[in-house]
PDB file of C-alpha atoms in Angstrom:
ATOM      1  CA  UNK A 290      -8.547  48.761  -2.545  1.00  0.00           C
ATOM      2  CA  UNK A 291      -8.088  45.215  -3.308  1.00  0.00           C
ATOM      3  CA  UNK A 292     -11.333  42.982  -4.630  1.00  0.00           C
ATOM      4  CA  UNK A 293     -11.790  39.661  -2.899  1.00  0.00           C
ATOM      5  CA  UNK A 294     -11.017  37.772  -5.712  1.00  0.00           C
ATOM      6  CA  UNK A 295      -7.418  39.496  -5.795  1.00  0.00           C
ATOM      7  CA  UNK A 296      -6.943  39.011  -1.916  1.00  0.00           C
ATOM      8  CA  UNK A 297      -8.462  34.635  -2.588  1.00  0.00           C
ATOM      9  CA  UNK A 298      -5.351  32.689  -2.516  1.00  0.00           C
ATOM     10  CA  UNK A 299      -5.514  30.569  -6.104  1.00  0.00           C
ATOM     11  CA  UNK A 300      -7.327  27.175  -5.016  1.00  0.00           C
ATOM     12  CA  UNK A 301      -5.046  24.029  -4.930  1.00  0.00           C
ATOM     13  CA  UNK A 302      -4.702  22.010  -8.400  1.00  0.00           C
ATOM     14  CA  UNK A 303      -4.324  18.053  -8.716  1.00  0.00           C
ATOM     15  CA  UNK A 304      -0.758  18.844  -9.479  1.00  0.00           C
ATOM     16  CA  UNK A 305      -0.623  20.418  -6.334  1.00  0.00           C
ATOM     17  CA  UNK A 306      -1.450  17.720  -4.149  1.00  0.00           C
ATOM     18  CA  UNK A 307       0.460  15.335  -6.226  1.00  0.00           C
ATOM     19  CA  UNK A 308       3.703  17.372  -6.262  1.00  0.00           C
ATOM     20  CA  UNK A 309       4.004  16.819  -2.159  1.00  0.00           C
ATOM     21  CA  UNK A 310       3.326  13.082  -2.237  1.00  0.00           C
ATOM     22  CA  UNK A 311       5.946  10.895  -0.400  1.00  0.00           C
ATOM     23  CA  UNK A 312       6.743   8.262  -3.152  1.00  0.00           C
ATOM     24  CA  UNK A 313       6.321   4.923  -2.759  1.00  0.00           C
ATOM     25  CA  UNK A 314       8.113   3.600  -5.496  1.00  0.00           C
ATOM     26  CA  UNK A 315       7.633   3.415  -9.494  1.00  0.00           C
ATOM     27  CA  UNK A 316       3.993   1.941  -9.672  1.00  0.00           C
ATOM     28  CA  UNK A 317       2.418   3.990  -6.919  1.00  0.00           C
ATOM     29  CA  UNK A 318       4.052   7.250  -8.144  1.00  0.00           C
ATOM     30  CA  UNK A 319       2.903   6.396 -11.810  1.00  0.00           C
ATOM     31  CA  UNK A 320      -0.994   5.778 -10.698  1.00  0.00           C
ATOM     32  CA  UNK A 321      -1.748   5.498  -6.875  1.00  0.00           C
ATOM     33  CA  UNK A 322      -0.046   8.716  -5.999  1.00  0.00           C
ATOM     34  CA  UNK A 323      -1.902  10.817  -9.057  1.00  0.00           C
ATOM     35  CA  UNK A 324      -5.506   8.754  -7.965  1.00  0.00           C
ATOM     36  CA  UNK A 325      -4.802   9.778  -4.475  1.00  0.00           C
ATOM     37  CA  UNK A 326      -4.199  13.493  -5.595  1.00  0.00           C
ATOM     38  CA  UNK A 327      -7.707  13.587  -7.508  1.00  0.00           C
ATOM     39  CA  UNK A 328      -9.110  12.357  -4.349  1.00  0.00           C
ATOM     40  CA  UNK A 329      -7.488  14.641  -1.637  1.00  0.00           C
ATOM     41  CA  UNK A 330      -8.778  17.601  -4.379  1.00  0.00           C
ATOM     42  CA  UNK A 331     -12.465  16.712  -3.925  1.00  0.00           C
ATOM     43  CA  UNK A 332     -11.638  16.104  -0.132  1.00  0.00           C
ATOM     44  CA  UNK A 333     -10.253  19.545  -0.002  1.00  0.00           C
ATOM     45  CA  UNK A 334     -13.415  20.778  -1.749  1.00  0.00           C
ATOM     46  CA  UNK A 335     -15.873  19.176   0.545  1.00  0.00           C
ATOM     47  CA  UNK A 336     -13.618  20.633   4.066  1.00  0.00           C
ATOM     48  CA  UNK A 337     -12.961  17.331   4.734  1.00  0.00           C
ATOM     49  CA  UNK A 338     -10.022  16.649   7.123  1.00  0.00           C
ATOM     50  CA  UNK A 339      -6.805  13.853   6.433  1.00  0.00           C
ATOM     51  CA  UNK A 340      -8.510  11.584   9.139  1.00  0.00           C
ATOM     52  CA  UNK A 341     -11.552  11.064   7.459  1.00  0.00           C
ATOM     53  CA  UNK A 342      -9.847   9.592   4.269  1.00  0.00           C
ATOM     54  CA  UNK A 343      -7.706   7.650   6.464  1.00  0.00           C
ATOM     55  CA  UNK A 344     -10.194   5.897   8.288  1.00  0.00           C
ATOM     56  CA  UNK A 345     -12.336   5.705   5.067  1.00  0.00           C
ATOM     57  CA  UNK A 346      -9.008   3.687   3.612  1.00  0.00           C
ATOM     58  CA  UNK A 347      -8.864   2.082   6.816  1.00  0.00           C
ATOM     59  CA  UNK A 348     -13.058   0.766   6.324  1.00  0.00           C
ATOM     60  CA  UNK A 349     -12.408  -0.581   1.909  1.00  0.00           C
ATOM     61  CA  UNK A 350      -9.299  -2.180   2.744  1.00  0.00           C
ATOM     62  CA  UNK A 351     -10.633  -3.778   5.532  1.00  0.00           C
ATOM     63  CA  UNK A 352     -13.904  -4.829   3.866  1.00  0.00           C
ATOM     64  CA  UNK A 353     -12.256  -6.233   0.441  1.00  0.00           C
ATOM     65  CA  UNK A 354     -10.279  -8.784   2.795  1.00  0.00           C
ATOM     66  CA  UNK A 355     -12.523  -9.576   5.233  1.00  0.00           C
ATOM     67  CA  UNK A 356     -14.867 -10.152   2.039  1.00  0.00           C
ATOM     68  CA  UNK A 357     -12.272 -12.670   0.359  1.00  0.00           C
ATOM     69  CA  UNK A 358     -11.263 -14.516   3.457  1.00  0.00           C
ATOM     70  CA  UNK A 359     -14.973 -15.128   4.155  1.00  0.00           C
ATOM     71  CA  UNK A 360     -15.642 -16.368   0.668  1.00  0.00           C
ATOM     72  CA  UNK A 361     -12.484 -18.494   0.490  1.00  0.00           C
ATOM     73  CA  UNK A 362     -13.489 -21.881   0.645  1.00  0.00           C
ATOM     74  CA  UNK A 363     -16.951 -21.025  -1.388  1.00  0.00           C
ATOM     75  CA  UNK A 364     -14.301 -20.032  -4.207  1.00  0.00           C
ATOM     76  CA  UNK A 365     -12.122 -22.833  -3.902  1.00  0.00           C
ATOM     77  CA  UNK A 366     -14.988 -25.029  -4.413  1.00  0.00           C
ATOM     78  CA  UNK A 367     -16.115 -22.648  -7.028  1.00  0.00           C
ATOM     79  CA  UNK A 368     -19.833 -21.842  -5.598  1.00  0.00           C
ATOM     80  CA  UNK A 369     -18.872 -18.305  -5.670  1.00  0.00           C
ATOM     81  CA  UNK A 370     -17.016 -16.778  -9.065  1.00  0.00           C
ATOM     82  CA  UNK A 371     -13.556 -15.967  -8.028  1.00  0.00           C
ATOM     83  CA  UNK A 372     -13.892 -12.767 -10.939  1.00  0.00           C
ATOM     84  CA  UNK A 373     -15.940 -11.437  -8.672  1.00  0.00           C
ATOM     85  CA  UNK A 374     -14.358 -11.577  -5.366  1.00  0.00           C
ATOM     86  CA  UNK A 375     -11.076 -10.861  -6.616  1.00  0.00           C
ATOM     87  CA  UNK A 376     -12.875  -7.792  -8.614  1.00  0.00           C
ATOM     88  CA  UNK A 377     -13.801  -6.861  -5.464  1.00  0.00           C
ATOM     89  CA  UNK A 378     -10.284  -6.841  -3.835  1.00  0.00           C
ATOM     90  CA  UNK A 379      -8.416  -5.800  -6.246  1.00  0.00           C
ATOM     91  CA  UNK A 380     -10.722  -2.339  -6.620  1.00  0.00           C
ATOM     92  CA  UNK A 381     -11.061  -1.818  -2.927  1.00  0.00           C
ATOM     93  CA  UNK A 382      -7.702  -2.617  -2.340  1.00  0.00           C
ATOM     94  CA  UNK A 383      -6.698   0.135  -4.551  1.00  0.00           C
ATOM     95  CA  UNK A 384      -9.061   2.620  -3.824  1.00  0.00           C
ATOM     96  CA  UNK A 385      -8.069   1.799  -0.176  1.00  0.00           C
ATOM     97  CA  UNK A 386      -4.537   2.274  -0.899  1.00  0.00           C
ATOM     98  CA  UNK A 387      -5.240   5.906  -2.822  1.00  0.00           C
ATOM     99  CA  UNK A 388      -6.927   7.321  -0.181  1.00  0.00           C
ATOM    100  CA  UNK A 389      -4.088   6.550   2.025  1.00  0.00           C
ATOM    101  CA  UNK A 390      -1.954   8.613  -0.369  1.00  0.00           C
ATOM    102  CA  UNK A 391      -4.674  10.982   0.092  1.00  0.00           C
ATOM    103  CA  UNK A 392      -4.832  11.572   3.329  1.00  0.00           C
ATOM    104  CA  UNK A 393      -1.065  12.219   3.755  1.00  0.00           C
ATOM    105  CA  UNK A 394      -1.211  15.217   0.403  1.00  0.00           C
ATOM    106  CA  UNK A 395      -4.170  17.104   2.708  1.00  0.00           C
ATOM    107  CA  UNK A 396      -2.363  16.990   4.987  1.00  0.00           C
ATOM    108  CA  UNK A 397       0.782  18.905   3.839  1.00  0.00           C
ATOM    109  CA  UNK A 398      -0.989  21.260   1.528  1.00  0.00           C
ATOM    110  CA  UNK A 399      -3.374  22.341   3.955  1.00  0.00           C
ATOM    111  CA  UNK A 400      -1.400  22.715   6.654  1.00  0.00           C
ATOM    112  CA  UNK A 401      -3.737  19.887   8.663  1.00  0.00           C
ATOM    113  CA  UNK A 402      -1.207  17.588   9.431  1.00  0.00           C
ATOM    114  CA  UNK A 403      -0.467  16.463  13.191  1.00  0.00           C
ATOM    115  CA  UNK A 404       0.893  13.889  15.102  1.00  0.00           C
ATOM    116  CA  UNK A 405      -1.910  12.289  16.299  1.00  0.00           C
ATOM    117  CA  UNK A 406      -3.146  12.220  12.781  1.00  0.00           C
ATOM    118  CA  UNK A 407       0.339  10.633  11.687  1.00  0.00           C
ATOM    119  CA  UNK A 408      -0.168   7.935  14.523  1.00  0.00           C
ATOM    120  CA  UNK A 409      -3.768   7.125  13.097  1.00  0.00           C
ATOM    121  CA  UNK A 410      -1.989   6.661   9.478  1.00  0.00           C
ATOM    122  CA  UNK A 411       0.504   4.337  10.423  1.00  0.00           C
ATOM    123  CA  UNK A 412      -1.892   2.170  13.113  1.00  0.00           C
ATOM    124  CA  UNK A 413      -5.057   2.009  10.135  1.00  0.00           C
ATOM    125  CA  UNK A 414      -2.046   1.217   7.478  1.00  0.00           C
ATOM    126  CA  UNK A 415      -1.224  -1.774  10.418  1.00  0.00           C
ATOM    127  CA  UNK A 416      -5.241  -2.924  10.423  1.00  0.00           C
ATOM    128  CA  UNK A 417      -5.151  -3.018   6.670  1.00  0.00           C
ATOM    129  CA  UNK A 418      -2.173  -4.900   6.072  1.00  0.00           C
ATOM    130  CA  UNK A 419      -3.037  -7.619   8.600  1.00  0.00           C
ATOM    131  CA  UNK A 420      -6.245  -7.643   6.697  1.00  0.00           C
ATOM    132  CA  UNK A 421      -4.823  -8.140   3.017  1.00  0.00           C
ATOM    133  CA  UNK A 422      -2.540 -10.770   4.557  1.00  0.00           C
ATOM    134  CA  UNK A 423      -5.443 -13.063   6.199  1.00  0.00           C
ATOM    135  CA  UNK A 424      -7.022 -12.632   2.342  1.00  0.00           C
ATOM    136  CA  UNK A 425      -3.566 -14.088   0.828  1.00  0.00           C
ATOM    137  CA  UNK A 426      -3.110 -16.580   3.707  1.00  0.00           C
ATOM    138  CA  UNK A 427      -6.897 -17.486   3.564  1.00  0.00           C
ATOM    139  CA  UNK A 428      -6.888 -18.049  -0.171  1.00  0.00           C
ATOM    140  CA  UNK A 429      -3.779 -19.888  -0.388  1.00  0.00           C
ATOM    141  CA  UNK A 430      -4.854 -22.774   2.127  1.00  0.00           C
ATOM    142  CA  UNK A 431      -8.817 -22.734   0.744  1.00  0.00           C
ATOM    143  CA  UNK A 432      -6.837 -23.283  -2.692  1.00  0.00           C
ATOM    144  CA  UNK A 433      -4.203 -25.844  -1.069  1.00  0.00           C
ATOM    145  CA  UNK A 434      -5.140 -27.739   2.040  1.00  0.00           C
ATOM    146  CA  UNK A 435      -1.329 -28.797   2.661  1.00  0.00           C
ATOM    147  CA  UNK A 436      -0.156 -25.312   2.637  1.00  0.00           C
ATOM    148  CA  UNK A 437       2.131 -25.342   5.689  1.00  0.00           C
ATOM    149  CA  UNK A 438       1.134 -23.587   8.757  1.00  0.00           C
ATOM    150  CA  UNK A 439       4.614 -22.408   9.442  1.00  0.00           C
ATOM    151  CA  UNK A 440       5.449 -20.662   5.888  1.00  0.00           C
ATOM    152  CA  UNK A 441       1.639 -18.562   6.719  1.00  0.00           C
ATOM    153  CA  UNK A 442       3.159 -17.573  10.168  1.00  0.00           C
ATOM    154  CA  UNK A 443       6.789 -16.644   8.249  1.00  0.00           C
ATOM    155  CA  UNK A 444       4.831 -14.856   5.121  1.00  0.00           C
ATOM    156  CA  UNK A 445       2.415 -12.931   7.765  1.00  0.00           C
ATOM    157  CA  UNK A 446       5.899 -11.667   9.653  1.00  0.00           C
ATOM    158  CA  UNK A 447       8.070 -10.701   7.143  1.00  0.00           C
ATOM    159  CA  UNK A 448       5.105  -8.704   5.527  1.00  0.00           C
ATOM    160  CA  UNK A 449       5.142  -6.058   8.332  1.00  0.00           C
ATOM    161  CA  UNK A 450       8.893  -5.836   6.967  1.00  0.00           C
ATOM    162  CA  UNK A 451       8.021  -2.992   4.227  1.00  0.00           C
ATOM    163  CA  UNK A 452       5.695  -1.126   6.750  1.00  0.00           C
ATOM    164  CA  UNK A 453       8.300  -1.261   9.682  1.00  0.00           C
ATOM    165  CA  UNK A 454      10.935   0.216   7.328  1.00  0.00           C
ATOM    166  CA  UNK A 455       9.222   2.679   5.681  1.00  0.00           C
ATOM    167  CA  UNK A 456       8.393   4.224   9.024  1.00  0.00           C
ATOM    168  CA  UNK A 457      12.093   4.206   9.998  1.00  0.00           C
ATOM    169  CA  UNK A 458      13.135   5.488   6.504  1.00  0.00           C
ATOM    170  CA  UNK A 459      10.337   9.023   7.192  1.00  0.00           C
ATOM    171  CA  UNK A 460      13.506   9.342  10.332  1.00  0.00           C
ATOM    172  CA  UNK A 461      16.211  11.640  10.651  1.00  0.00           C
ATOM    173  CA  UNK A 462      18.795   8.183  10.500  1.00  0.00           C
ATOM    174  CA  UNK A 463      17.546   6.860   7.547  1.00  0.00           C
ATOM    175  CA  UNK A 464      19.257   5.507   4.303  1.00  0.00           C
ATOM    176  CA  UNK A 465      18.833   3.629   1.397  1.00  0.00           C
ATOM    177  CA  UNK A 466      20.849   0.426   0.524  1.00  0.00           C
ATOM    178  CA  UNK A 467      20.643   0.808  -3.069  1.00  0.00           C
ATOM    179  CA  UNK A 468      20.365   4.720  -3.435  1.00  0.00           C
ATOM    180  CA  UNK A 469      20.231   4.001  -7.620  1.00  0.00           C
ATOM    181  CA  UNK A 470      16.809   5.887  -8.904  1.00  0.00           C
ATOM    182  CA  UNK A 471      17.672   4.706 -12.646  1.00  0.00           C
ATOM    183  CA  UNK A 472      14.627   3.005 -14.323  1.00  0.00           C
ATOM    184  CA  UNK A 473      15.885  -0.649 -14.568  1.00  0.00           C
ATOM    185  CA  UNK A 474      16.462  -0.006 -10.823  1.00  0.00           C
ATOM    186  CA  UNK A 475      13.113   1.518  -9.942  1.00  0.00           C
ATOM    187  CA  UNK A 476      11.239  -1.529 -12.315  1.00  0.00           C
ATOM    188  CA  UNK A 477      13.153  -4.496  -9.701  1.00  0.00           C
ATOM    189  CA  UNK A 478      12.346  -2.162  -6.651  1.00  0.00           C
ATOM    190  CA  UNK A 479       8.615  -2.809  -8.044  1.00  0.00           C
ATOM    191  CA  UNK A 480       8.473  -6.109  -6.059  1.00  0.00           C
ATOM    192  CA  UNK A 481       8.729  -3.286  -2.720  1.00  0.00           C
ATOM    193  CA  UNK A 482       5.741  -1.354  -4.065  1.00  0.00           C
ATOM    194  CA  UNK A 483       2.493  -1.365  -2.159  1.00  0.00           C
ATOM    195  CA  UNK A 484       0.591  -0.507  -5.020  1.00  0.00           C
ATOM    196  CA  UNK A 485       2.539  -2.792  -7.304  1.00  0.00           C
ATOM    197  CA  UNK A 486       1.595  -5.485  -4.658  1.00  0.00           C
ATOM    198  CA  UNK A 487      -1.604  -4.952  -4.047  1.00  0.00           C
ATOM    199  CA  UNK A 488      -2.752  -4.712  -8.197  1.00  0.00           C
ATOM    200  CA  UNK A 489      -0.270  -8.238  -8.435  1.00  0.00           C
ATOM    201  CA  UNK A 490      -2.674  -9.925  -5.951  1.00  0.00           C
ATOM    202  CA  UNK A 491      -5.803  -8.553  -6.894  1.00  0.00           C
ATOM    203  CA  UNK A 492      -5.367 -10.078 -10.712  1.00  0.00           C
ATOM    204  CA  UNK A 493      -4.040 -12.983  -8.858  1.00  0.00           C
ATOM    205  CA  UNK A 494      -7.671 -13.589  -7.075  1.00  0.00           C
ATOM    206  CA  UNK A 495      -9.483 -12.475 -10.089  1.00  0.00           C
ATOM    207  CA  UNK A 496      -7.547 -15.210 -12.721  1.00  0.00           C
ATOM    208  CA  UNK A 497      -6.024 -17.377 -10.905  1.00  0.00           C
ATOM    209  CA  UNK A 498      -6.871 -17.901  -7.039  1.00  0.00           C
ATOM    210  CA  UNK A 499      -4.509 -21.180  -7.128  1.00  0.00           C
ATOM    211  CA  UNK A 500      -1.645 -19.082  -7.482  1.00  0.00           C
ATOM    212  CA  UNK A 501      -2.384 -17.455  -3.920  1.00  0.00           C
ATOM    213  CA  UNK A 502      -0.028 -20.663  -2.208  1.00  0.00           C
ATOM    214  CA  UNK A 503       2.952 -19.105  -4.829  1.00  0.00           C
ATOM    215  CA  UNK A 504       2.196 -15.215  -4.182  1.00  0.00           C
ATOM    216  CA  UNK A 505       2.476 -15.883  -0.151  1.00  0.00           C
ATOM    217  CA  UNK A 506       5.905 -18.233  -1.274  1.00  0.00           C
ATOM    218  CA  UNK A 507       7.469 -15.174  -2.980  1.00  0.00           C
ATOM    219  CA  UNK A 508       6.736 -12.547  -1.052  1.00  0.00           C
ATOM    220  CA  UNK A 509       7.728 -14.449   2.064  1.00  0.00           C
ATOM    221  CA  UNK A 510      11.123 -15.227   0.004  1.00  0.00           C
ATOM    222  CA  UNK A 511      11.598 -11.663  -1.135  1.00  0.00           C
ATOM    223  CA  UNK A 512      10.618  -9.938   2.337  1.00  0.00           C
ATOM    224  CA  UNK A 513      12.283 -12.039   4.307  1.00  0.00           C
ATOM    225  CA  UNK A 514      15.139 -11.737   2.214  1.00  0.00           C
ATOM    226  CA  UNK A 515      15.210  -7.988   2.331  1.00  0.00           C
ATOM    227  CA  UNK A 516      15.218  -8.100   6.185  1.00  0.00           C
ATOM    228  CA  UNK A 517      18.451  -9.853   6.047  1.00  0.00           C
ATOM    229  CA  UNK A 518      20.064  -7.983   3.484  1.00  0.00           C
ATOM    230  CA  UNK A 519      19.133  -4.631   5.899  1.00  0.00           C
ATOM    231  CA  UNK A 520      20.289  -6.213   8.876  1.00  0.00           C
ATOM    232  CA  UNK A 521      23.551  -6.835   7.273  1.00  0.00           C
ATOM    233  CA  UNK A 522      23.558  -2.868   5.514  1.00  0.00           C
ATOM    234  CA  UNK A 523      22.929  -1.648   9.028  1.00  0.00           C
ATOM    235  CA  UNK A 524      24.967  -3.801  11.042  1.00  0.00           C
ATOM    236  CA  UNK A 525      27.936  -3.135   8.842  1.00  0.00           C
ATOM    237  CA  UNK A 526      27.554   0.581   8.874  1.00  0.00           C
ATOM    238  CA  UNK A 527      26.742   0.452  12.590  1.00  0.00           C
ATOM    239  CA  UNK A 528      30.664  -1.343  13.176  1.00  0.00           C
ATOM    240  CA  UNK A 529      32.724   1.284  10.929  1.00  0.00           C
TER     241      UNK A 529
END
């Protein structure tokens, strides 16, 4: 008869976890995607469920912005070391950002995931985002007064862009307008990356908080100009 340690299925390794993960481009692979492995592995340990690191993601993410935008104008008139605060958002927005590639690698390798639990993902990755933008937005106008209204309102809506499309890229109609995975390629797409992003800002708050009015200028630029450039991809296949 078979010993219990020959019937024990072989416990899940890092490499495990990390060998499901859904990407994210060449930065989050590299380091958010491997952090977010160790951390569904102790999850795993502990009989924790995908929910639990989501809304855990969900409560960092949330408090390193909400921790920046209140401190905004105590930085800008330098009462309060930027290091710090931007220490404090770049870390938590990373950690925040691992345990959402956490939650998803439970998930699969457990067999825990659900729909419900995939709604909760997407709405917490919402929360977050609108979080981290208020930080950018905040900092930018504490740092420039005559930052204009309008380009906040354009830089907060074309930020949703990468979240909207990555949710219609996980459907059965998706595609890719530059389907090229060579390195050169993968080192542009880097301006895409959430975790390439999020480490970008976070040095940007921890160096040089002035910069904040040019970080919310190019990523308005670059996400507003990757809307366009989909609507024409799409539109163009849509009339063949």
């Amino acid at each position: 008869m078979p010993s219990a340690t020959t019937l024990a299925e072989p416990r899940p390794t890092v490499a495990d976890f990390h060998r499901v993960n859904r990407g994210g481009g060449l930065f989050s692979e590299s380091i958010s995607q491997w952090i977010g492995a160790a951390f569904a592995l102790v999850a795993q340990r502990l009989g924790l469920r995908p929910t639990a690191l989501t809304l855990t993601n969900l409560v960092l993410g949330l408090g390193a912005s909400v921790a920046v935008v209140a401190l905004a104008d105590d930085v800008a008139a330098g009462s309060v070391p930027a290091w710090l605060v931007g220490l404090v958002a770049l870390v938590g927005w990373q950690v925040a950002y691992a345990l959402d590639c956490a939650d998803g690698q439970l998930a699969r390798v457990t067999g825990q995931g659900s729909a419900a639990g995939a709604r909760v993902d997407v709405l917490c990755d919402v929360a977050a985002q609108i979080a981290l933008v208020a930080a950018l937005s905040a900092t930018a106008v504490a740092q420039r007064p005559s930052t204009p209204v309008w380009l906040v309102a354009v830089f907060a809506g074309t930020w949703m862009v990468n979240l909207v499309t990555s949710v219609m890229q996980a459907g059965p109609n998706a595609a890719s307008m530059v389907t090229s995975t060579s390195f050169p390629v993968r080192v542009v797409k880097l301006v895409r990356d959430y975790g390439a992003v999020i480490f970008l800002a976070g040095l940007v708050l921890v160096f040089a908080p002035a910069l904040a009015f040019w970080v919310v200028v190019a990523f308005t630029v670059v996400n507003g100009g990757f809307l366009l450039a989909s609507i024409a991809f799409s539109a163009r296949a849509s009339l063949r």
